[in-house]
mmCIF file of C-alpha atoms and ligand atoms in Angstrom:
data_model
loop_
_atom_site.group_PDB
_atom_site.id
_atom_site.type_symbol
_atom_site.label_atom_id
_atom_site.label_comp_id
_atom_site.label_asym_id
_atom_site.label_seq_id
_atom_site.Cartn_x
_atom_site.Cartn_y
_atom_site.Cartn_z
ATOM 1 C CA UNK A 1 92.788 101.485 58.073
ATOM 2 C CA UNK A 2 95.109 101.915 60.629
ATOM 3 C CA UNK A 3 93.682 101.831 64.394
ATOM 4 C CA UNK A 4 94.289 105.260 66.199
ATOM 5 C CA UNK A 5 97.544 104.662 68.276
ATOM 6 C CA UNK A 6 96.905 105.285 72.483
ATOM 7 C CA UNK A 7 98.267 108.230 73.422
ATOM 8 C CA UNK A 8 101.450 108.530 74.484
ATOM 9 C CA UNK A 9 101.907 110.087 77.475
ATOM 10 C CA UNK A 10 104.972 112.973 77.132
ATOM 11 C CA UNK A 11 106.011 112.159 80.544
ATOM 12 C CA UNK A 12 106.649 108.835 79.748
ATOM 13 C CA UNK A 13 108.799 109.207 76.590
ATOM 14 C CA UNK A 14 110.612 111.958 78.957
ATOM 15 C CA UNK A 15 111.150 109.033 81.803
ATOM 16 C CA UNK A 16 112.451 106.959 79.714
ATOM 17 C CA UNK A 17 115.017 109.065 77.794
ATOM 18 C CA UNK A 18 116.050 110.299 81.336
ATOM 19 C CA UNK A 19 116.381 107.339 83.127
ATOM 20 C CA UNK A 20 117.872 105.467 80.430
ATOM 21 C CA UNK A 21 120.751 107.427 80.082
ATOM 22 C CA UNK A 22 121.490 107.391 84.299
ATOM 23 C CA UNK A 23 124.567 105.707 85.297
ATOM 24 C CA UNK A 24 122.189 103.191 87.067
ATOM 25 C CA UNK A 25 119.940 102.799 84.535
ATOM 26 C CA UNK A 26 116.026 103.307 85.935
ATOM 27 C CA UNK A 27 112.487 104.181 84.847
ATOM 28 C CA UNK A 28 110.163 105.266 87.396
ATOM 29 C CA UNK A 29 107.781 102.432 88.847
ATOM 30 C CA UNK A 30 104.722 104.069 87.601
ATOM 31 C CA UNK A 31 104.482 103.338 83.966
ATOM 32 C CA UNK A 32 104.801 99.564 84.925
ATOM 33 C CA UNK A 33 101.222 100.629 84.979
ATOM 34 C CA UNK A 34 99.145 100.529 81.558
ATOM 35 C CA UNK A 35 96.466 98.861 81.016
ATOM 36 C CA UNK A 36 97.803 95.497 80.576
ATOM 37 C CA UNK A 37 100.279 95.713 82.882
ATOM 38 C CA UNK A 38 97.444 96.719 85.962
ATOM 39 C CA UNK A 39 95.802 93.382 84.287
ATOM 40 C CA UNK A 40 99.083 91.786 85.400
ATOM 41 C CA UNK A 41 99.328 93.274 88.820
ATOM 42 C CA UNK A 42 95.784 92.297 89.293
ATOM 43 C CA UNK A 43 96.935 88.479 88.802
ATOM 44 C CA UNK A 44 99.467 89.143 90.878
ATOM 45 C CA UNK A 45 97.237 89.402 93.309
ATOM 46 C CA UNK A 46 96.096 86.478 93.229
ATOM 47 C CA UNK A 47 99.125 84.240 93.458
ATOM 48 C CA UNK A 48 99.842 82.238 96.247
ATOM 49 C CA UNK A 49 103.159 83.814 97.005
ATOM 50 C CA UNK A 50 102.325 87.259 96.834
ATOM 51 C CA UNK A 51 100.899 87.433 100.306
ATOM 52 C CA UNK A 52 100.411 91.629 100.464
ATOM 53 C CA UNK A 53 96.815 91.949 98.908
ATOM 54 C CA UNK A 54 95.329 88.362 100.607
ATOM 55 C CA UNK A 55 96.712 89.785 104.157
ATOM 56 C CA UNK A 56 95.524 93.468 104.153
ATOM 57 C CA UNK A 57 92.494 92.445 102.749
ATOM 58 C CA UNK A 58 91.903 90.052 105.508
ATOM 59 C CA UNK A 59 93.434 92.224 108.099
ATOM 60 C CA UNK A 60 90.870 94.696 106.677
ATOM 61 C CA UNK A 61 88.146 92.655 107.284
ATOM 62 C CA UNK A 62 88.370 91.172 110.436
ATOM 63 C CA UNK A 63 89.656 94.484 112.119
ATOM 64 C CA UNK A 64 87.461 96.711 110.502
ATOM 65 C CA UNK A 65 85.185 97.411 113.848
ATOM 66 C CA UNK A 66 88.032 98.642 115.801
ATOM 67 C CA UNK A 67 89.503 100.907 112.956
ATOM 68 C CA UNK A 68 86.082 102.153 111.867
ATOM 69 C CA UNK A 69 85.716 103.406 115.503
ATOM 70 C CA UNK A 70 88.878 105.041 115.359
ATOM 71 C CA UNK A 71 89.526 106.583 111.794
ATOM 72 C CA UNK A 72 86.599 108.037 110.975
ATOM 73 C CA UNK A 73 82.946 109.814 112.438
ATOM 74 C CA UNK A 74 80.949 111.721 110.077
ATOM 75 C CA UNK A 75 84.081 111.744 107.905
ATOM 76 C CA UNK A 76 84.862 112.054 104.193
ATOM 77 C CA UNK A 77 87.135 109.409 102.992
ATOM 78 C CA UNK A 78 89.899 110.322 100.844
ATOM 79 C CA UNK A 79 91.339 107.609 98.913
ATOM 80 C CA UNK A 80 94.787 107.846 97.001
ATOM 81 C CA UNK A 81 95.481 106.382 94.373
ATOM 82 C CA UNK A 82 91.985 104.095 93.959
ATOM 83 C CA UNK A 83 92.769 102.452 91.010
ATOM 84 C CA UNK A 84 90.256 99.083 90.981
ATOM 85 C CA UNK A 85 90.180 99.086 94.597
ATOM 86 C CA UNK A 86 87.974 96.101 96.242
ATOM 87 C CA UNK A 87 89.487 97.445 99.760
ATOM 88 C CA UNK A 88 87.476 101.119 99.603
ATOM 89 C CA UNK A 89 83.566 98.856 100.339
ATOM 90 C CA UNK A 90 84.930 97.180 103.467
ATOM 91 C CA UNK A 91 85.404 101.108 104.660
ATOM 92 C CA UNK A 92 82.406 102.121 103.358
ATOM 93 C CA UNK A 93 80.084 100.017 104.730
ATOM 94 C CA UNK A 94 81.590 100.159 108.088
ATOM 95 C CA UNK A 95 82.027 104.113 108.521
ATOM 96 C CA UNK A 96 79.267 105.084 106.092
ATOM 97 C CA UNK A 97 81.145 108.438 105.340
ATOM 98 C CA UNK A 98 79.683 111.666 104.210
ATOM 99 C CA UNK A 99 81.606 111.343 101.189
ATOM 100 C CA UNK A 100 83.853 109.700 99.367
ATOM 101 C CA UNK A 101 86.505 111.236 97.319
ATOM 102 C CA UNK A 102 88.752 109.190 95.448
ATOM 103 C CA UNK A 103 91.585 110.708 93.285
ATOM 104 C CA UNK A 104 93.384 108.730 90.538
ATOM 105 C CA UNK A 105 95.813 109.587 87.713
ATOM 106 C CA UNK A 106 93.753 107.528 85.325
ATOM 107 C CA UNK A 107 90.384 108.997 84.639
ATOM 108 C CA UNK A 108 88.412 105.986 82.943
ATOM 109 C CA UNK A 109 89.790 103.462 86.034
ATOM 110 C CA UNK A 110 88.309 107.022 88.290
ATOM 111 C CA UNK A 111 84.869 106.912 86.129
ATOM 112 C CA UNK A 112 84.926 103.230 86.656
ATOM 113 C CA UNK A 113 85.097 103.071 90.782
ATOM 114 C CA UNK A 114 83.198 106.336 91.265
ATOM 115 C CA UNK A 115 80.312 104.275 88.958
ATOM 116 C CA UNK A 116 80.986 101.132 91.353
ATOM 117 C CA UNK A 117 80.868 102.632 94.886
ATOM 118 C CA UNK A 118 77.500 104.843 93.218
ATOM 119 C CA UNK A 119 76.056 101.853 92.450
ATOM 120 C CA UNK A 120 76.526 100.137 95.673
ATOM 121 C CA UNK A 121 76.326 103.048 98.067
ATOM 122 C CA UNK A 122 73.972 105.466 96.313
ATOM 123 C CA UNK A 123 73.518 107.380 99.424
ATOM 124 C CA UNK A 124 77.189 108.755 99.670
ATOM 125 C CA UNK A 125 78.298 111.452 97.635
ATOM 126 C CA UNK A 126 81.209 110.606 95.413
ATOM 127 C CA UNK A 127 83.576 113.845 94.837
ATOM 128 C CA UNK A 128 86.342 112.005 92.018
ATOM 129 C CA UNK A 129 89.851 114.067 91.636
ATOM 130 C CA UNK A 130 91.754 112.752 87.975
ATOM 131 C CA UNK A 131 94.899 113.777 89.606
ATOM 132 C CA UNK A 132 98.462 112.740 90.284
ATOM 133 C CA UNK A 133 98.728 112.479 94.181
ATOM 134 C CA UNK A 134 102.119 113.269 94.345
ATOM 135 C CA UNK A 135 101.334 116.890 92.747
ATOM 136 C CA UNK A 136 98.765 119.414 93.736
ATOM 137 C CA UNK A 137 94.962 118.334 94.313
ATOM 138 C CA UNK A 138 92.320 120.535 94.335
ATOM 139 C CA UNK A 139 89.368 118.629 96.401
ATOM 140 C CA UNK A 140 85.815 119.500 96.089
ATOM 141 C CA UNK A 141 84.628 122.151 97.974
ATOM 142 C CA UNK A 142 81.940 119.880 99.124
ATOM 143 C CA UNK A 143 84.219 118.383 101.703
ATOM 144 C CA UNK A 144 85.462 121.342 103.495
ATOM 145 C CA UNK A 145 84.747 121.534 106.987
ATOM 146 C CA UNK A 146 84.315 117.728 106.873
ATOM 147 C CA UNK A 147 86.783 115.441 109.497
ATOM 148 C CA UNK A 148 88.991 113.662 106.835
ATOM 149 C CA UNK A 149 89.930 110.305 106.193
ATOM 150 C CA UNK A 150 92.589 109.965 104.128
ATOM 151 C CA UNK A 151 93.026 106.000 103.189
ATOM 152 C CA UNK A 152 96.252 104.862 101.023
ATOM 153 C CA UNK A 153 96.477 101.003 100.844
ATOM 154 C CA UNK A 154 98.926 98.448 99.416
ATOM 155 C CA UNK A 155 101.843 99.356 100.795
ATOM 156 C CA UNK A 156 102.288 101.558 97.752
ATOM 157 C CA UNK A 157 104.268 103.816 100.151
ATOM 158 C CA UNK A 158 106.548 101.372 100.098
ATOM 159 C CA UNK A 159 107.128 102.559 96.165
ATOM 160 C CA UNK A 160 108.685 105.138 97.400
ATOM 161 C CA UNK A 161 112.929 106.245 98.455
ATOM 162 C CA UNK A 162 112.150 106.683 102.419
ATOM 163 C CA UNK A 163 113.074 110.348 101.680
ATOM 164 C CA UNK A 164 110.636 110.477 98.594
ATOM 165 C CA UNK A 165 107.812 108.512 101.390
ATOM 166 C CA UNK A 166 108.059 111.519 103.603
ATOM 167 C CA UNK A 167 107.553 114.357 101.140
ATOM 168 C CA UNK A 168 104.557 112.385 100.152
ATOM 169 C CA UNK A 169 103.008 112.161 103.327
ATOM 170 C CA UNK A 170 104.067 115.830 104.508
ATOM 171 C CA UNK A 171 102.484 116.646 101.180
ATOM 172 C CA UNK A 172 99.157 114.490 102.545
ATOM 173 C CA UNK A 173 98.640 116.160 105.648
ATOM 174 C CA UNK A 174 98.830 119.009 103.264
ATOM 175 C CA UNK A 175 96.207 118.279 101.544
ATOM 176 C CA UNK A 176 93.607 116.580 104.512
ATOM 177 C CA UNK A 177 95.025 119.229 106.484
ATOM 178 C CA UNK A 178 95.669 119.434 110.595
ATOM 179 C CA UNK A 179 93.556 117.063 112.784
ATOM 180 C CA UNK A 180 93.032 114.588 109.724
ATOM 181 C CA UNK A 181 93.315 110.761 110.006
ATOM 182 C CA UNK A 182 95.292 108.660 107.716
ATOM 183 C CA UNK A 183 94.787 104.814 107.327
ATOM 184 C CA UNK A 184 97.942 103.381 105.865
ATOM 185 C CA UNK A 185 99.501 100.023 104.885
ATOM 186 C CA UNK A 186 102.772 99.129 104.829
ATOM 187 C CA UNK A 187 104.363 95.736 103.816
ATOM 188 C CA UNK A 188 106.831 94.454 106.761
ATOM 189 C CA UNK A 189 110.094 93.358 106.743
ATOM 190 C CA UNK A 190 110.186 89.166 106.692
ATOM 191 C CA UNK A 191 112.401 86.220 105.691
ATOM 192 C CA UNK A 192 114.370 86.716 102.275
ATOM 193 C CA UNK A 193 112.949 83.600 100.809
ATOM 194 C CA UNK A 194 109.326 84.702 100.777
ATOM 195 C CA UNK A 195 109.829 88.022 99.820
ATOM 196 C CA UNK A 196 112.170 86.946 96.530
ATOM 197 C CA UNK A 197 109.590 84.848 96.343
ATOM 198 C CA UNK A 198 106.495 87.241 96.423
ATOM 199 C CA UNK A 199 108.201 89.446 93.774
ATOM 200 C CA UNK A 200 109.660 86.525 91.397
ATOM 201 C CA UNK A 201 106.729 83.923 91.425
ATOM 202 C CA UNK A 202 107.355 80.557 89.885
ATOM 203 C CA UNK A 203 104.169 80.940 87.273
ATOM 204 C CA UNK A 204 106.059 83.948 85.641
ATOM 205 C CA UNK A 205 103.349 86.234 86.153
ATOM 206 C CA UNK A 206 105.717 89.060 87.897
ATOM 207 C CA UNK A 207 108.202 88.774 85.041
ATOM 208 C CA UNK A 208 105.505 89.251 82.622
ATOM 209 C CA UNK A 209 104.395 92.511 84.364
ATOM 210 C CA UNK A 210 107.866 93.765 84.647
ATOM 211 C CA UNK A 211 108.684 92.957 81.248
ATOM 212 C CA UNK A 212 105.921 94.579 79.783
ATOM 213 C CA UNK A 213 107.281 97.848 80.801
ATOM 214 C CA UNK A 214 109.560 96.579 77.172
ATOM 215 C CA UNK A 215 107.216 95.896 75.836
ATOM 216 C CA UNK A 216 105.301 99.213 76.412
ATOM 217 C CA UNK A 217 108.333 101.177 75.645
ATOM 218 C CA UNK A 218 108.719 99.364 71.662
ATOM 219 C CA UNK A 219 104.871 100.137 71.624
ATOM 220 C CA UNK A 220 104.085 103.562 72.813
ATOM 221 C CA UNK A 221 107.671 105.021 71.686
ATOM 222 C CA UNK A 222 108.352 103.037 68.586
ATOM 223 C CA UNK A 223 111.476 101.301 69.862
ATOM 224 C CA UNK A 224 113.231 98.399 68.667
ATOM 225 C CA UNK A 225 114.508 96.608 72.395
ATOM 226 C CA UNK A 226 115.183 93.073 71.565
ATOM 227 C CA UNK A 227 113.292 91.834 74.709
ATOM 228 C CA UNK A 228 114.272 88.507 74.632
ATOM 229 C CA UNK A 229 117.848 89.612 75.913
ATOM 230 C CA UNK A 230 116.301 90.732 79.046
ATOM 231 C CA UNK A 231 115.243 88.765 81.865
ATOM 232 C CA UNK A 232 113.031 89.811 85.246
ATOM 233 C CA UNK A 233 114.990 89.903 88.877
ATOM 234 C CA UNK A 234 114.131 90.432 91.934
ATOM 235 C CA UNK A 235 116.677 91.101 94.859
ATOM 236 C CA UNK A 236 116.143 91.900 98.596
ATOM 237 C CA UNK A 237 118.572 95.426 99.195
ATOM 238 C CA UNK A 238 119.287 94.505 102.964
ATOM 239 C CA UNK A 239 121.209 97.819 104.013
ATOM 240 C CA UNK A 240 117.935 99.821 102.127
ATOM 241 C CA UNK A 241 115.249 97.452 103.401
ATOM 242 C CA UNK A 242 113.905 96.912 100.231
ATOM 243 C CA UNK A 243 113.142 94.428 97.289
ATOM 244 C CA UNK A 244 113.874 95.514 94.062
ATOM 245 C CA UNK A 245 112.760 94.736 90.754
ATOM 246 C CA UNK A 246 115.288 94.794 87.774
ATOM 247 C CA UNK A 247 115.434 93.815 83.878
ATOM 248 C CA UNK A 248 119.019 92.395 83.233
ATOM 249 C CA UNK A 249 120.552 91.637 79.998
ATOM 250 C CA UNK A 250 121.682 88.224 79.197
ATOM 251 C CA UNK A 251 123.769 89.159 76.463
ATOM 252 C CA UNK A 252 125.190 92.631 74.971
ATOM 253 C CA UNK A 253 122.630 94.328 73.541
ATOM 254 C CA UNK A 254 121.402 97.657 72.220
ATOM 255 C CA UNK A 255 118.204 100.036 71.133
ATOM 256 C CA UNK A 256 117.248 102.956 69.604
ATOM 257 C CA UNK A 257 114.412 105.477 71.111
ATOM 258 C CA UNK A 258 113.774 108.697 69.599
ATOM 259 C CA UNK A 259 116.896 108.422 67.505
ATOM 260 C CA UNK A 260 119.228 107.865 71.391
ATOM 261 C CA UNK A 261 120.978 104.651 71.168
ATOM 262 C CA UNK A 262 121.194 102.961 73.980
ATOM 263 C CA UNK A 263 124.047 100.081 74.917
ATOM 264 C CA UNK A 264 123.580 97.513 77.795
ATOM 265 C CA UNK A 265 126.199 94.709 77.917
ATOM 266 C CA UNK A 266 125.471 91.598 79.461
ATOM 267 C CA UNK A 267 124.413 91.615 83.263
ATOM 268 C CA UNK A 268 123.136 95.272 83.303
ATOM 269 C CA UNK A 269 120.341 96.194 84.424
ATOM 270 C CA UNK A 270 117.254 98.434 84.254
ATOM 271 C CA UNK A 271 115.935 99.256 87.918
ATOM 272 C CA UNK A 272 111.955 98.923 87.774
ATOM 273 C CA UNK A 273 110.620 99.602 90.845
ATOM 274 C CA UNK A 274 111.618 99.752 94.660
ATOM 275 C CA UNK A 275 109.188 97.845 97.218
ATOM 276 C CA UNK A 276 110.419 99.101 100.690
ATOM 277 C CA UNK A 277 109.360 96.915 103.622
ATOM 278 C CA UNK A 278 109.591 98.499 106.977
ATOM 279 C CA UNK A 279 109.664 97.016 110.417
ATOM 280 C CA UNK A 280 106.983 97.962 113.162
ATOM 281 C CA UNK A 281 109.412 101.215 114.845
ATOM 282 C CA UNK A 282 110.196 102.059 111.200
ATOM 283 C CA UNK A 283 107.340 102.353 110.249
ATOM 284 C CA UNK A 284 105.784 104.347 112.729
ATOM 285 C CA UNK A 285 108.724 106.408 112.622
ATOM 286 C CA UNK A 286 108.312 106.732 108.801
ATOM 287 C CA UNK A 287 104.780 108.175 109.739
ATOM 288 C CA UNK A 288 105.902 110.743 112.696
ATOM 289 C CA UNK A 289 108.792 112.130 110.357
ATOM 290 C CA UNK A 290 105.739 112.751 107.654
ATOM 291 C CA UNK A 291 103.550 114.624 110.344
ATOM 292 C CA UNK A 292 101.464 111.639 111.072
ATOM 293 C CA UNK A 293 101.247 110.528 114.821
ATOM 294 C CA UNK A 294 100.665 106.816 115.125
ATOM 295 C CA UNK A 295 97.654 105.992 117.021
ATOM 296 C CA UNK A 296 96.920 102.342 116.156
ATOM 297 C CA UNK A 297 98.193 99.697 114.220
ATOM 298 C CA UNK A 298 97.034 96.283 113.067
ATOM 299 C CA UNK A 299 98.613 93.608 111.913
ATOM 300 C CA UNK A 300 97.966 89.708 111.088
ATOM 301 C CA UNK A 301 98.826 86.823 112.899
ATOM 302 C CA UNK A 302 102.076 86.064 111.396
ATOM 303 C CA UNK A 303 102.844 89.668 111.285
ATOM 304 C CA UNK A 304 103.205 89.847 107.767
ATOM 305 C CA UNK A 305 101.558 93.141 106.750
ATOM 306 C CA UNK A 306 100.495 95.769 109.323
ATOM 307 C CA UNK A 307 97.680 98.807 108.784
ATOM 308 C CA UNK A 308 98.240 101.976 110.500
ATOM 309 C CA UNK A 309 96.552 104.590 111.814
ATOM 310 C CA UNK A 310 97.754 108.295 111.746
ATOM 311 C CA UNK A 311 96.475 111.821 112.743
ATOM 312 C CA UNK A 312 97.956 114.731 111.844
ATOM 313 C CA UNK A 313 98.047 116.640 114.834
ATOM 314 C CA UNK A 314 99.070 120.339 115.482
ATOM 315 C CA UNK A 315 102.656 121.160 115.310
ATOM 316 C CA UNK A 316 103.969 121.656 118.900
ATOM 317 C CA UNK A 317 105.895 124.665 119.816
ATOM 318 C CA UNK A 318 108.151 122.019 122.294
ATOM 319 C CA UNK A 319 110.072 120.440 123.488
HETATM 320 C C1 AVJ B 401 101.342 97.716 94.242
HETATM 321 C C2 AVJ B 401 103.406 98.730 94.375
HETATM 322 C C3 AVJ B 401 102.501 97.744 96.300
HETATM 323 O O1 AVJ B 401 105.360 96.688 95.584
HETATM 324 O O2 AVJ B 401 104.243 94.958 96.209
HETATM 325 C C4 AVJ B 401 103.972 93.639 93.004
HETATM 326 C C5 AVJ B 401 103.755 96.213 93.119
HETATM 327 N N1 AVJ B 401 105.450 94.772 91.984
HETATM 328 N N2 AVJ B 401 104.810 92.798 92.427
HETATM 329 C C6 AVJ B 401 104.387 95.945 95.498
HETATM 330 C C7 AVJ B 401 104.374 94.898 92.728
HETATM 331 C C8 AVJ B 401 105.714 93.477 91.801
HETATM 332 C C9 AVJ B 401 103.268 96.288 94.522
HETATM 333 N N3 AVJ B 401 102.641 97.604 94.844
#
């Protein structure tokens, strides 16, 4: 008997076809994201050179006082994006909110945190939103008239074109609406070495993730890429600030999806995903040009990854 195949998401066969055929050949950072390849980022995680998760975290911790006096009283926290988050308890325990509303694309990792933070905080509502964040959410009417919260760790901003970052956060402040906080946090901008190094570890375990995206693609829309021709790259984009992540082909090669060849001769590439690091002004400048108004920002000693917080204040007639 044949096991029932996953799904295959439409979008994703659509992505792929699309960005495929682009004159710089791309697919959209997101689907780097299946199950196994989230087991991969969560490994990444863990490595010594990717310094992002081990520095927020921390920052996280030892700050949390100061930001929890800040962000949020009698608030509901709005989380984007929550995935497997082990960053959403540290704000929990410290602001003890008067709910907690996380929203996430993928419904059984949604089930699966909304179960965890249950568990460990029984006494704050949960209000879980399966949705995309970057299209329209609906949140429970349980939170209106609450002060909002909204919390998007991870530097997964940093996913984003700088022009792509500010619809996003417009489209926040949207969505918390006028007089909400946001807690954000953004990777910063550091000496080449480390950051190749954060996004090309020697143990392999980046390439893995980015290769899997192949993988994924032969799998869930029955191509035939020879992956072996393709190998994992990382490169810091100076002029764009950012690091990028690309599959390039070590030889000529070419593959068939939904009947549309595709030809890629040695030393093309496939652009994975963008990882913009910003500087402290940037940043906060990223923030104002979104509608949020910086009004404190942490960072660690070294100055490696910094945590901001932004309100969405009223817009001002002038100057
Ligand atoms: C989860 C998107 C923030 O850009 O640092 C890590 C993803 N890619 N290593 C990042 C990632 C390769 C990560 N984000």
């Amino acid at each position: 008997m044949l096991k029932t195949p996953e799904a295959v998401d439409p979008a994703f066969r659509a992505d792929v076809l699309t960005g495929l055929a682009e004159p710089i050949p791309s697919i959209p950072a997101r689907w780097l994201y299946d199950l196994r390849g989230s087991e991969l980022f969560d490994d990444i995680t863990r490595l010594d050179s990717y310094y992002p998760t081990r520095t927020e975290t921390a920052l996280l911790k030892t700050r949390m006082p100061e930001i929890a006096a800040l962000a949020c009283h009698d608030c509901a926290i709005v989380e984007f994006g929550s995935g497997s988050s082990t960053k959403t308890p540290l704000l929990l325990e410290a602001m003890r909110p008067r709910a907690y509303v996380p929203i996430d694309i993928s419904g059984d990792y949604l089930r699966e945190s909304a179960a965890r933070v249950d568990a460990q905080f029984p006494t704050i509502p949960v209000h879980a939103v399966e949705a995309d964040f970057t299209k329209e959410v609906v949140l429970s009417s349980a939170v209106d008239g609450m002060p909002r919260l909204g919390f998007f760790p991870g530097s997964t901003i940093g996913n984003f074109v700088p022009r792509s970052a500010t619809d996003l956060l417009r489209h926040f402040r949207d969505i918390l609406g006028v007089g909400s906080k946001l807690l954000i946090g953004m990777d910063r901008v550091k000496p080449v070495e480390r950051l190749i190094a954060a996004y090309d570890d020697p143990q392999g375990v980046t390439a893995e993730f980015n290769l899997n995206l192949l993988h994924r693609i032969n799998r869930e829309l029955g191509a035939d890429i020879d992956i072996d021709a393709f190998v994992h790259q990382a490169r810091w984009h100076d002029m764009n600030s950012r690091v990028e992540m690309h599959l390039v082909a070590t030889r000529d090669t070419s593959f068939t999806i939904d009947g549309q060849r595709f030809v890629f001769a040695m030393g093309d590439s496939i652009h994975t995903e963008n990882s913009h690091k910003y500087g402290s002004r940037g940043a906060r400048m990223l923030l104002l040009a979104g509608g949020w108004t910086p009004l404190a920002e942490w960072t660690d000693e070294a100055g490696d990854f910094a945590v901001i917080l932004g309100e969405a204040q009223r817009n001002r007639f002038a100057p």
